GROMACS .gro file of C-alpha atoms in nm:
model
  382
    1UNK     CA    1   2.799   3.207  -0.338
    2UNK     CA    2   2.458   3.066  -0.244
    3UNK     CA    3   2.429   2.811   0.035
    4UNK     CA    4   2.301   2.555  -0.215
    5UNK     CA    5   2.597   2.604  -0.448
    6UNK     CA    6   2.838   2.591  -0.157
    7UNK     CA    7   2.690   2.264  -0.032
    8UNK     CA    8   2.690   2.117  -0.383
    9UNK     CA    9   3.061   2.187  -0.408
   10UNK     CA   10   3.123   2.027  -0.069
   11UNK     CA   11   2.949   1.708  -0.183
   12UNK     CA   12   3.126   1.695  -0.521
   13UNK     CA   13   3.460   1.724  -0.343
   14UNK     CA   14   3.395   1.399  -0.157
   15UNK     CA   15   3.507   1.096  -0.357
   16UNK     CA   16   3.209   0.863  -0.339
   17UNK     CA   17   3.238   0.607  -0.618
   18UNK     CA   18   2.999   0.316  -0.552
   19UNK     CA   19   2.973   0.185  -0.282
   20UNK     CA   20   3.182   0.449  -0.104
   21UNK     CA   21   2.989   0.738   0.046
   22UNK     CA   22   3.291   0.955   0.110
   23UNK     CA   23   3.130   1.096   0.423
   24UNK     CA   24   2.849   1.267   0.231
   25UNK     CA   25   2.569   1.121   0.437
   26UNK     CA   26   2.733   1.206   0.769
   27UNK     CA   27   2.763   1.566   0.655
   28UNK     CA   28   2.396   1.567   0.552
   29UNK     CA   29   2.282   1.399   0.874
   30UNK     CA   30   2.465   1.661   1.079
   31UNK     CA   31   2.271   1.939   0.908
   32UNK     CA   32   1.937   1.759   0.937
   33UNK     CA   33   1.992   1.662   1.301
   34UNK     CA   34   2.025   2.032   1.382
   35UNK     CA   35   1.672   2.078   1.241
   36UNK     CA   36   1.521   1.814   1.469
   37UNK     CA   37   1.541   1.519   1.229
   38UNK     CA   38   1.570   1.165   1.362
   39UNK     CA   39   1.866   1.032   1.160
   40UNK     CA   40   1.941   0.661   1.130
   41UNK     CA   41   2.247   0.527   0.947
   42UNK     CA   42   2.191   0.183   0.795
   43UNK     CA   43   2.473  -0.032   0.659
   44UNK     CA   44   2.408  -0.344   0.452
   45UNK     CA   45   2.615  -0.582   0.243
   46UNK     CA   46   2.943  -0.773   0.279
   47UNK     CA   47   3.253  -0.612   0.429
   48UNK     CA   48   3.417  -0.574   0.088
   49UNK     CA   49   3.112  -0.393  -0.056
   50UNK     CA   50   2.956  -0.220   0.243
   51UNK     CA   51   2.670   0.009   0.147
   52UNK     CA   52   2.587   0.314   0.358
   53UNK     CA   53   2.228   0.439   0.375
   54UNK     CA   54   2.054   0.720   0.560
   55UNK     CA   55   1.696   0.753   0.676
   56UNK     CA   56   1.609   1.090   0.828
   57UNK     CA   57   1.263   1.198   0.947
   58UNK     CA   58   1.117   1.517   1.095
   59UNK     CA   59   0.769   1.456   1.220
   60UNK     CA   60   0.492   1.702   1.146
   61UNK     CA   61   0.267   1.870   1.401
   62UNK     CA   62  -0.052   1.708   1.272
   63UNK     CA   63  -0.100   1.342   1.374
   64UNK     CA   64  -0.271   1.267   1.044
   65UNK     CA   65  -0.042   1.485   0.833
   66UNK     CA   66   0.096   1.361   0.504
   67UNK     CA   67   0.452   1.234   0.476
   68UNK     CA   68   0.681   1.347   0.194
   69UNK     CA   69   1.024   1.195   0.138
   70UNK     CA   70   1.307   1.313  -0.080
   71UNK     CA   71   1.527   1.031  -0.207
   72UNK     CA   72   1.857   1.002  -0.386
   73UNK     CA   73   2.206   0.858  -0.396
   74UNK     CA   74   2.539   0.992  -0.276
   75UNK     CA   75   2.743   0.748  -0.486
   76UNK     CA   76   2.870   0.834  -0.831
   77UNK     CA   77   2.996   0.634  -1.128
   78UNK     CA   78   3.372   0.598  -1.191
   79UNK     CA   79   3.539   0.894  -1.356
   80UNK     CA   80   3.683   0.719  -1.658
   81UNK     CA   81   4.028   0.833  -1.781
   82UNK     CA   82   4.135   1.131  -1.568
   83UNK     CA   83   4.343   1.270  -1.853
   84UNK     CA   84   4.023   1.321  -2.054
   85UNK     CA   85   3.879   1.560  -1.794
   86UNK     CA   86   3.956   1.930  -1.827
   87UNK     CA   87   3.978   1.950  -1.446
   88UNK     CA   88   3.994   1.708  -1.155
   89UNK     CA   89   3.649   1.544  -1.133
   90UNK     CA   90   3.654   1.573  -0.752
   91UNK     CA   91   3.759   1.937  -0.745
   92UNK     CA   92   3.449   2.152  -0.813
   93UNK     CA   93   3.543   2.383  -1.098
   94UNK     CA   94   3.360   2.673  -1.264
   95UNK     CA   95   3.388   2.742  -1.637
   96UNK     CA   96   3.154   2.949  -1.854
   97UNK     CA   97   2.868   2.941  -1.606
   98UNK     CA   98   2.892   2.567  -1.545
   99UNK     CA   99   2.995   2.376  -1.234
  100UNK     CA  100   3.206   2.074  -1.330
  101UNK     CA  101   3.268   1.760  -1.127
  102UNK     CA  102   3.164   1.397  -1.102
  103UNK     CA  103   2.813   1.390  -0.957
  104UNK     CA  104   2.737   1.752  -1.046
  105UNK     CA  105   2.427   1.644  -1.242
  106UNK     CA  106   2.379   1.293  -1.103
  107UNK     CA  107   2.292   1.375  -0.833
  108UNK     CA  108   2.481   1.585  -0.578
  109UNK     CA  109   2.323   1.911  -0.693
  110UNK     CA  110   1.979   1.761  -0.632
  111UNK     CA  111   2.079   1.641  -0.285
  112UNK     CA  112   2.222   1.979  -0.188
  113UNK     CA  113   1.908   2.149  -0.320
  114UNK     CA  114   1.688   1.911  -0.121
  115UNK     CA  115   1.875   1.970   0.204
  116UNK     CA  116   1.878   2.349   0.172
  117UNK     CA  117   1.511   2.349   0.065
  118UNK     CA  118   1.428   2.152   0.379
  119UNK     CA  119   1.631   2.394   0.594
  120UNK     CA  120   1.445   2.693   0.451
  121UNK     CA  121   1.108   2.520   0.481
  122UNK     CA  122   1.161   2.427   0.846
  123UNK     CA  123   1.292   2.777   0.931
  124UNK     CA  124   0.981   2.936   0.778
  125UNK     CA  125   0.733   2.674   0.902
  126UNK     CA  126   0.871   2.510   1.219
  127UNK     CA  127   0.531   2.358   1.300
  128UNK     CA  128   0.457   2.225   0.951
  129UNK     CA  129   0.162   1.985   0.952
  130UNK     CA  130   0.309   1.703   0.743
  131UNK     CA  131   0.630   1.507   0.797
  132UNK     CA  132   0.949   1.544   0.593
  133UNK     CA  133   1.194   1.259   0.528
  134UNK     CA  134   1.514   1.195   0.338
  135UNK     CA  135   1.628   0.855   0.208
  136UNK     CA  136   1.982   0.826   0.072
  137UNK     CA  137   2.199   0.538  -0.043
  138UNK     CA  138   2.553   0.481  -0.168
  139UNK     CA  139   2.447   0.191  -0.393
  140UNK     CA  140   2.232   0.326  -0.673
  141UNK     CA  141   2.494   0.331  -0.946
  142UNK     CA  142   2.615  -0.021  -0.858
  143UNK     CA  143   2.433  -0.351  -0.803
  144UNK     CA  144   2.155  -0.173  -0.609
  145UNK     CA  145   2.095  -0.473  -0.384
  146UNK     CA  146   2.197  -0.329  -0.045
  147UNK     CA  147   2.074   0.025  -0.089
  148UNK     CA  148   1.729   0.175  -0.129
  149UNK     CA  149   1.565  -0.165  -0.169
  150UNK     CA  150   1.693  -0.274   0.173
  151UNK     CA  151   1.590   0.053   0.336
  152UNK     CA  152   1.239   0.017   0.194
  153UNK     CA  153   1.219  -0.337   0.329
  154UNK     CA  154   1.338  -0.209   0.667
  155UNK     CA  155   1.077   0.068   0.663
  156UNK     CA  156   0.801  -0.175   0.563
  157UNK     CA  157   0.896  -0.408   0.851
  158UNK     CA  158   0.856  -0.113   1.089
  159UNK     CA  159   0.519  -0.027   0.942
  160UNK     CA  160   0.646   0.302   0.796
  161UNK     CA  161   0.453   0.436   0.500
  162UNK     CA  162   0.507   0.734   0.272
  163UNK     CA  163   0.246   0.942   0.092
  164UNK     CA  164   0.476   1.114  -0.155
  165UNK     CA  165   0.835   1.070  -0.271
  166UNK     CA  166   1.051   1.287  -0.496
  167UNK     CA  167   1.364   1.117  -0.631
  168UNK     CA  168   1.629   1.369  -0.734
  169UNK     CA  169   1.725   1.204  -1.063
  170UNK     CA  170   1.831   1.447  -1.339
  171UNK     CA  171   1.518   1.453  -1.552
  172UNK     CA  172   1.524   1.788  -1.729
  173UNK     CA  173   1.608   1.784  -2.100
  174UNK     CA  174   1.636   2.132  -2.251
  175UNK     CA  175   1.540   2.358  -1.961
  176UNK     CA  176   1.513   2.306  -1.588
  177UNK     CA  177   1.166   2.176  -1.515
  178UNK     CA  178   1.063   2.069  -1.864
  179UNK     CA  179   1.025   1.704  -1.765
  180UNK     CA  180   0.916   1.501  -1.463
  181UNK     CA  181   0.945   1.123  -1.462
  182UNK     CA  182   0.629   0.972  -1.320
  183UNK     CA  183   0.727   0.610  -1.384
  184UNK     CA  184   0.986   0.382  -1.536
  185UNK     CA  185   0.974   0.069  -1.744
  186UNK     CA  186   1.070  -0.264  -1.593
  187UNK     CA  187   1.379  -0.453  -1.705
  188UNK     CA  188   1.398  -0.831  -1.750
  189UNK     CA  189   1.708  -0.999  -1.892
  190UNK     CA  190   1.762  -1.350  -2.020
  191UNK     CA  191   2.066  -1.559  -2.107
  192UNK     CA  192   1.961  -1.822  -2.361
  193UNK     CA  193   2.183  -2.121  -2.430
  194UNK     CA  194   2.072  -2.323  -2.733
  195UNK     CA  195   2.231  -2.668  -2.739
  196UNK     CA  196   2.349  -2.846  -3.051
  197UNK     CA  197   2.607  -3.105  -3.148
  198UNK     CA  198   2.956  -2.994  -3.248
  199UNK     CA  199   3.098  -3.145  -3.564
  200UNK     CA  200   3.293  -3.098  -3.883
  201UNK     CA  201   3.134  -2.845  -4.112
  202UNK     CA  202   3.182  -3.080  -4.410
  203UNK     CA  203   2.963  -3.343  -4.241
  204UNK     CA  204   2.657  -3.149  -4.121
  205UNK     CA  205   2.450  -3.466  -4.100
  206UNK     CA  206   2.674  -3.579  -3.814
  207UNK     CA  207   2.627  -3.251  -3.622
  208UNK     CA  208   2.346  -3.027  -3.506
  209UNK     CA  209   2.393  -2.656  -3.572
  210UNK     CA  210   2.237  -2.446  -3.291
  211UNK     CA  211   2.273  -2.126  -3.492
  212UNK     CA  212   2.057  -2.260  -3.773
  213UNK     CA  213   1.809  -2.406  -3.525
  214UNK     CA  214   1.775  -2.088  -3.321
  215UNK     CA  215   1.757  -1.837  -3.606
  216UNK     CA  216   1.382  -1.875  -3.681
  217UNK     CA  217   1.295  -1.851  -3.312
  218UNK     CA  218   1.509  -1.542  -3.265
  219UNK     CA  219   1.348  -1.379  -3.567
  220UNK     CA  220   1.006  -1.456  -3.422
  221UNK     CA  221   1.101  -1.310  -3.083
  222UNK     CA  222   1.223  -0.992  -3.251
  223UNK     CA  223   0.899  -0.956  -3.446
  224UNK     CA  224   0.660  -1.032  -3.159
  225UNK     CA  225   0.423  -0.763  -3.030
  226UNK     CA  226   0.438  -0.809  -2.653
  227UNK     CA  227   0.187  -0.539  -2.570
  228UNK     CA  228   0.074  -0.204  -2.706
  229UNK     CA  229   0.177   0.009  -2.410
  230UNK     CA  230  -0.067   0.261  -2.266
  231UNK     CA  231  -0.113   0.633  -2.218
  232UNK     CA  232   0.205   0.652  -2.010
  233UNK     CA  233   0.431   0.378  -2.152
  234UNK     CA  234   0.547   0.281  -2.502
  235UNK     CA  235   0.499  -0.084  -2.604
  236UNK     CA  236   0.724  -0.341  -2.439
  237UNK     CA  237   1.042  -0.403  -2.639
  238UNK     CA  238   1.263  -0.713  -2.674
  239UNK     CA  239   1.622  -0.665  -2.785
  240UNK     CA  240   1.924  -0.892  -2.826
  241UNK     CA  241   2.239  -0.741  -2.673
  242UNK     CA  242   2.495  -1.017  -2.732
  243UNK     CA  243   2.512  -1.332  -2.942
  244UNK     CA  244   2.794  -1.584  -2.954
  245UNK     CA  245   2.844  -1.918  -3.123
  246UNK     CA  246   3.144  -2.095  -3.265
  247UNK     CA  247   3.493  -2.203  -3.174
  248UNK     CA  248   3.672  -1.947  -3.387
  249UNK     CA  249   3.744  -2.201  -3.660
  250UNK     CA  250   3.566  -2.180  -3.994
  251UNK     CA  251   3.531  -2.555  -4.033
  252UNK     CA  252   3.360  -2.641  -3.703
  253UNK     CA  253   2.986  -2.646  -3.636
  254UNK     CA  254   2.948  -2.512  -3.281
  255UNK     CA  255   2.795  -2.712  -3.002
  256UNK     CA  256   2.601  -2.425  -2.855
  257UNK     CA  257   2.475  -2.073  -2.916
  258UNK     CA  258   2.449  -1.815  -2.636
  259UNK     CA  259   2.218  -1.514  -2.667
  260UNK     CA  260   2.176  -1.231  -2.418
  261UNK     CA  261   1.852  -1.036  -2.447
  262UNK     CA  262   1.650  -0.782  -2.252
  263UNK     CA  263   1.291  -0.672  -2.214
  264UNK     CA  264   1.202  -0.315  -2.126
  265UNK     CA  265   0.842  -0.363  -2.031
  266UNK     CA  266   0.543  -0.152  -1.946
  267UNK     CA  267   0.277  -0.200  -1.682
  268UNK     CA  268   0.074  -0.381  -1.948
  269UNK     CA  269   0.299  -0.688  -1.907
  270UNK     CA  270   0.429  -0.885  -1.611
  271UNK     CA  271   0.763  -1.064  -1.579
  272UNK     CA  272   0.597  -1.404  -1.545
  273UNK     CA  273   0.379  -1.351  -1.853
  274UNK     CA  274   0.680  -1.247  -2.061
  275UNK     CA  275   0.879  -1.548  -1.944
  276UNK     CA  276   0.592  -1.784  -2.027
  277UNK     CA  277   0.558  -1.644  -2.378
  278UNK     CA  278   0.931  -1.676  -2.447
  279UNK     CA  279   0.941  -2.036  -2.326
  280UNK     CA  280   0.632  -2.123  -2.530
  281UNK     CA  281   0.787  -1.980  -2.845
  282UNK     CA  282   1.117  -2.162  -2.793
  283UNK     CA  283   0.930  -2.485  -2.725
  284UNK     CA  284   0.727  -2.442  -3.044
  285UNK     CA  285   1.051  -2.438  -3.241
  286UNK     CA  286   1.165  -2.761  -3.076
  287UNK     CA  287   1.485  -2.617  -2.934
  288UNK     CA  288   1.702  -2.790  -2.677
  289UNK     CA  289   1.787  -2.496  -2.456
  290UNK     CA  290   1.864  -2.353  -2.115
  291UNK     CA  291   1.739  -2.011  -2.011
  292UNK     CA  292   1.840  -1.809  -1.703
  293UNK     CA  293   1.637  -1.501  -1.610
  294UNK     CA  294   1.732  -1.185  -1.419
  295UNK     CA  295   1.464  -0.938  -1.313
  296UNK     CA  296   1.635  -0.601  -1.289
  297UNK     CA  297   1.326  -0.412  -1.180
  298UNK     CA  298   0.949  -0.397  -1.198
  299UNK     CA  299   0.787  -0.103  -1.375
  300UNK     CA  300   0.621   0.164  -1.164
  301UNK     CA  301   0.375   0.435  -1.253
  302UNK     CA  302   0.229   0.732  -1.068
  303UNK     CA  303  -0.065   0.869  -1.270
  304UNK     CA  304  -0.103   1.244  -1.282
  305UNK     CA  305  -0.229   1.355  -0.943
  306UNK     CA  306  -0.150   1.536  -0.619
  307UNK     CA  307   0.228   1.499  -0.623
  308UNK     CA  308   0.293   1.567  -0.991
  309UNK     CA  309   0.051   1.861  -0.978
  310UNK     CA  310   0.233   2.008  -0.676
  311UNK     CA  311   0.571   1.989  -0.850
  312UNK     CA  312   0.427   2.121  -1.177
  313UNK     CA  313   0.287   2.425  -0.994
  314UNK     CA  314   0.621   2.479  -0.820
  315UNK     CA  315   0.806   2.459  -1.152
  316UNK     CA  316   0.567   2.700  -1.320
  317UNK     CA  317   0.590   2.948  -1.033
  318UNK     CA  318   0.970   2.939  -1.026
  319UNK     CA  319   1.061   2.910  -1.395
  320UNK     CA  320   0.747   2.966  -1.601
  321UNK     CA  321   0.802   2.626  -1.766
  322UNK     CA  322   0.506   2.398  -1.837
  323UNK     CA  323   0.641   2.056  -1.744
  324UNK     CA  324   0.571   1.723  -1.911
  325UNK     CA  325   0.528   1.380  -1.755
  326UNK     CA  326   0.743   1.102  -1.899
  327UNK     CA  327   0.840   0.739  -1.833
  328UNK     CA  328   1.140   0.729  -2.068
  329UNK     CA  329   1.491   0.627  -1.971
  330UNK     CA  330   1.642   0.347  -1.768
  331UNK     CA  331   1.565   0.220  -1.422
  332UNK     CA  332   1.591   0.413  -1.095
  333UNK     CA  333   1.545   0.349  -0.725
  334UNK     CA  334   1.190   0.474  -0.766
  335UNK     CA  335   1.098   0.114  -0.848
  336UNK     CA  336   1.178   0.014  -0.488
  337UNK     CA  337   1.019   0.316  -0.321
  338UNK     CA  338   0.696   0.258  -0.513
  339UNK     CA  339   0.644  -0.055  -0.301
  340UNK     CA  340   0.586   0.157   0.011
  341UNK     CA  341   0.468   0.483  -0.145
  342UNK     CA  342   0.168   0.533  -0.378
  343UNK     CA  343   0.302   0.847  -0.544
  344UNK     CA  344   0.665   0.853  -0.664
  345UNK     CA  345   0.810   1.092  -0.918
  346UNK     CA  346   1.160   1.194  -1.022
  347UNK     CA  347   1.272   1.549  -1.078
  348UNK     CA  348   1.612   1.715  -1.106
  349UNK     CA  349   1.853   1.912  -1.327
  350UNK     CA  350   1.945   1.859  -1.691
  351UNK     CA  351   2.063   1.508  -1.773
  352UNK     CA  352   2.274   1.576  -2.085
  353UNK     CA  353   2.612   1.527  -1.914
  354UNK     CA  354   2.538   1.246  -1.668
  355UNK     CA  355   2.800   0.969  -1.653
  356UNK     CA  356   3.009   1.159  -1.909
  357UNK     CA  357   3.358   1.308  -1.899
  358UNK     CA  358   3.334   1.668  -1.771
  359UNK     CA  359   2.994   1.616  -1.608
  360UNK     CA  360   2.843   1.953  -1.522
  361UNK     CA  361   2.541   2.153  -1.416
  362UNK     CA  362   2.444   2.511  -1.497
  363UNK     CA  363   2.511   2.729  -1.194
  364UNK     CA  364   2.209   2.944  -1.272
  365UNK     CA  365   1.981   2.640  -1.234
  366UNK     CA  366   2.091   2.545  -0.882
  367UNK     CA  367   1.892   2.803  -0.682
  368UNK     CA  368   1.574   2.754  -0.891
  369UNK     CA  369   1.599   2.378  -0.833
  370UNK     CA  370   1.619   2.434  -0.458
  371UNK     CA  371   1.325   2.675  -0.475
  372UNK     CA  372   1.115   2.422  -0.667
  373UNK     CA  373   1.176   2.160  -0.398
  374UNK     CA  374   1.088   2.412  -0.125
  375UNK     CA  375   0.772   2.527  -0.304
  376UNK     CA  376   0.666   2.162  -0.342
  377UNK     CA  377   0.707   2.109   0.032
  378UNK     CA  378   0.487   2.414   0.089
  379UNK     CA  379   0.228   2.293  -0.159
  380UNK     CA  380   0.194   1.954   0.009
  381UNK     CA  381   0.271   1.981   0.380
  382UNK     CA  382   0.123   2.309   0.505
   0.00000   0.00000   0.00000
């Protein structure tokens, strides 16, 4: 059994459903401390939802050396019905060349590979020029308000800057290394409440139907071109996720209509501009409404450059795969790290089983993943 596989199994065996860390970060800090890392545990949030974070740094020998951070999360999503799993999700289990367990793909294999890659890199290059760091949280799969975002704020207050960051999200699709995420779309949600006047359906002149009033505006919102995207991002999209109006009776005009919607937006749009356009359209239709906004995350983008090239070369050397850059998928903690780091990308194992029953990772991909991380360190910090 390889050291990377062994460590992956140790992490999977620790129950760390958000915001619990299950002792993962302490185990990691112990290994990094032995390599000369300065390890700082950071806890944020209320007592009933305490989030554990880790910042670990090993300084390079060159005063002006670059700084590369690996980042990830030790928390995992809930298992779902245990009876649906073929084996205990917190007992690492091998079947047909796969390692099964909650977090196997998202993202305990990546974390184990990062740590072992760092150990091998430091052993081979104890006086490496650039600095190596690791940023971990137990609140990526949850609200994500006391995790990476707080650590980045803490680092910014101390004047800490990063040059490169690799987030260990599972990004591969068909083969290890076939995709790197070099950005993510932003997410902006709205809860629209259109006000009307409730009344008897037989006397519509004595009521005001918010469904009828809102329908043209909603159709217009759905048909609007918000932007055309760019070379890295598809056009911004607006989608309704929930709509509710009515009392449950067939003879009552409702007094209000509630619509939940979401933007997934590119770097061609800003949250404020999108909000202004929505309000202007609703006002044009003369609606009496209330609208509450929630910004889930800003988009971030790292154009092809030093970091993506270094990982692409490492992937090609290790696997022979020609990787692709992509900004598809949901949000990640990369959106927070991008505030203190000019180059942020995500790279990890196959994502086909993440969050699913019987989550798994191919055992044969674990050592190559570790080697890709180590080769990237060599490409950037020597």
